[in-house]
Short mmCIF file of the C-alpha atoms (twelve columns), coordinates in Angstrom:
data_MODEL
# 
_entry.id   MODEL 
# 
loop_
_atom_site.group_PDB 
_atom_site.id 
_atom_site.type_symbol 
_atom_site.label_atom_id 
_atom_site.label_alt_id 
_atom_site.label_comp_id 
_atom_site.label_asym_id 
_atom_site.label_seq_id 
_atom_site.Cartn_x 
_atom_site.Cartn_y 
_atom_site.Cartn_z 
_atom_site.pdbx_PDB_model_num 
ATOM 1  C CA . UNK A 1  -2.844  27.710  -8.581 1 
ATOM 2  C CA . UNK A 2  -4.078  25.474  -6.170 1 
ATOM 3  C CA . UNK A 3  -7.780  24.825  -5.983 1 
ATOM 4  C CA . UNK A 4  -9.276  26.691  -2.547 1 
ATOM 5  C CA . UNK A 5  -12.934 25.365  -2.557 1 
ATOM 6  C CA . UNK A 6  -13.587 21.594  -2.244 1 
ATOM 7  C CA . UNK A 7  -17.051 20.186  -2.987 1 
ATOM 8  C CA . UNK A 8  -18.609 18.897  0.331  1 
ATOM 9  C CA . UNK A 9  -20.723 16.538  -2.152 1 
ATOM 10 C CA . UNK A 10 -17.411 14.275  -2.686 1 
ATOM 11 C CA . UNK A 11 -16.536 14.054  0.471  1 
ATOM 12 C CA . UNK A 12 -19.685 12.311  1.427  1 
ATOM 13 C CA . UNK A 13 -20.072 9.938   -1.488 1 
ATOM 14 C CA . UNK A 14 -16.378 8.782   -0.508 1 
ATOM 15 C CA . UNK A 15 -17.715 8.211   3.225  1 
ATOM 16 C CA . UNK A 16 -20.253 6.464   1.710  1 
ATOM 17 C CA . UNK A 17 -18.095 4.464   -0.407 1 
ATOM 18 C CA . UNK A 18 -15.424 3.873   2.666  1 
ATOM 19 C CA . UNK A 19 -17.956 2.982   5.306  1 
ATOM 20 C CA . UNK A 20 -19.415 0.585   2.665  1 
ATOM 21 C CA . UNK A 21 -16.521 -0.952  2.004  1 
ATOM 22 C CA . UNK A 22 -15.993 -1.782  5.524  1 
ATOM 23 C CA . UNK A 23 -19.343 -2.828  5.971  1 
ATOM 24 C CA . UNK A 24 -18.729 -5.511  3.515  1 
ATOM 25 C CA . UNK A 25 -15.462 -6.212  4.731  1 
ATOM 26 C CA . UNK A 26 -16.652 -6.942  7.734  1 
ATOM 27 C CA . UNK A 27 -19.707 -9.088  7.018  1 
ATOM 28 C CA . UNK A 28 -17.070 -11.133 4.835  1 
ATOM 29 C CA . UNK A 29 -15.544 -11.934 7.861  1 
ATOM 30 C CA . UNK A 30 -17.952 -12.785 10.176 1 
ATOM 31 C CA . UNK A 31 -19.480 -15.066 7.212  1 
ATOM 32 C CA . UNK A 32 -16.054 -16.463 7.336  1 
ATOM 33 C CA . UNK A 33 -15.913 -17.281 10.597 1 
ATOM 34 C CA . UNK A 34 -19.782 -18.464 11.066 1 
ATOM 35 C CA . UNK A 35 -19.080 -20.770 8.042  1 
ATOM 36 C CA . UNK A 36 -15.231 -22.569 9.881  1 
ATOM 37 C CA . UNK A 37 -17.386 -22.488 13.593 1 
ATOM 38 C CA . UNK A 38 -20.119 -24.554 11.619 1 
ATOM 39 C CA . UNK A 39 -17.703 -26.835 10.336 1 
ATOM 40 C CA . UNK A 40 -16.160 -27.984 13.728 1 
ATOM 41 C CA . UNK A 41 -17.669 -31.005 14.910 1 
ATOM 42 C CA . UNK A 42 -17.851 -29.913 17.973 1 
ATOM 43 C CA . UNK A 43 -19.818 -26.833 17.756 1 
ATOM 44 C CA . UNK A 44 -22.551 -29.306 15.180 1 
ATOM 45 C CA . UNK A 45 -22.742 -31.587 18.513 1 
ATOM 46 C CA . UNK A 46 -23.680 -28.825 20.960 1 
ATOM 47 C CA . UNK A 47 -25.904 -27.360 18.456 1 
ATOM 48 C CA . UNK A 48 -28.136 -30.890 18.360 1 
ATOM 49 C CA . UNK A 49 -27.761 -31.248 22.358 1 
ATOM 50 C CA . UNK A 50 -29.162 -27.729 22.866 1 
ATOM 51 C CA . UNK A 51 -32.093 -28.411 20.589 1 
ATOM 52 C CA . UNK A 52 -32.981 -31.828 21.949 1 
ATOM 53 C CA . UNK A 53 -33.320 -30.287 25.419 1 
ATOM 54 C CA . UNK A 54 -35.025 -27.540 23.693 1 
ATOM 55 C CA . UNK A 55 -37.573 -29.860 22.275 1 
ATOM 56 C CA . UNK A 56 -37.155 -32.563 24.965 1 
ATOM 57 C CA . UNK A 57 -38.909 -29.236 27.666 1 
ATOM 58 C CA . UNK A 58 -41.721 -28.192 24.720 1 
ATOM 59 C CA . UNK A 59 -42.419 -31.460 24.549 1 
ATOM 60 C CA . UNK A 60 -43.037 -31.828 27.850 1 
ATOM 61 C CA . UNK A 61 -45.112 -28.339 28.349 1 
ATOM 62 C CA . UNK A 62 -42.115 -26.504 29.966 1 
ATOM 63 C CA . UNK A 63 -41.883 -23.871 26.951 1 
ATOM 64 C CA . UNK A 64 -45.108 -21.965 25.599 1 
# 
């Protein structure tokens, strides 16, 4: 005979456990993708461009 009540309790630990999952997932692959855009040279040279002009304006009082 097939079982007629099903315990609400495991159906939320395995949303738990799936929206987890995916959490992690996820964060995986934005690390992923933060790590190969920090690797392209290109992306290193804006980086130091923005934060000489940055620096260049608190230098000069622009910034508080």
């Amino acid at each position: 005979m097939a079982q007629t009540y099903r315990d609400p309790t495991f159906d939320e630990v395995a949303a738990r456990e799936a929206s987890a999952q995916r959490a992690e997932a996820l964060a995986a692959e934005r690390a992923a993708r933060a790590a190969e855009r920090r690797a392209d040279p290109a992306y290193t040279a804006m980086r130091r461009r923005k934060i000489a002009r940055i620096l260049k304006r608190v230098k000069l009082g622009l910034l508080k």
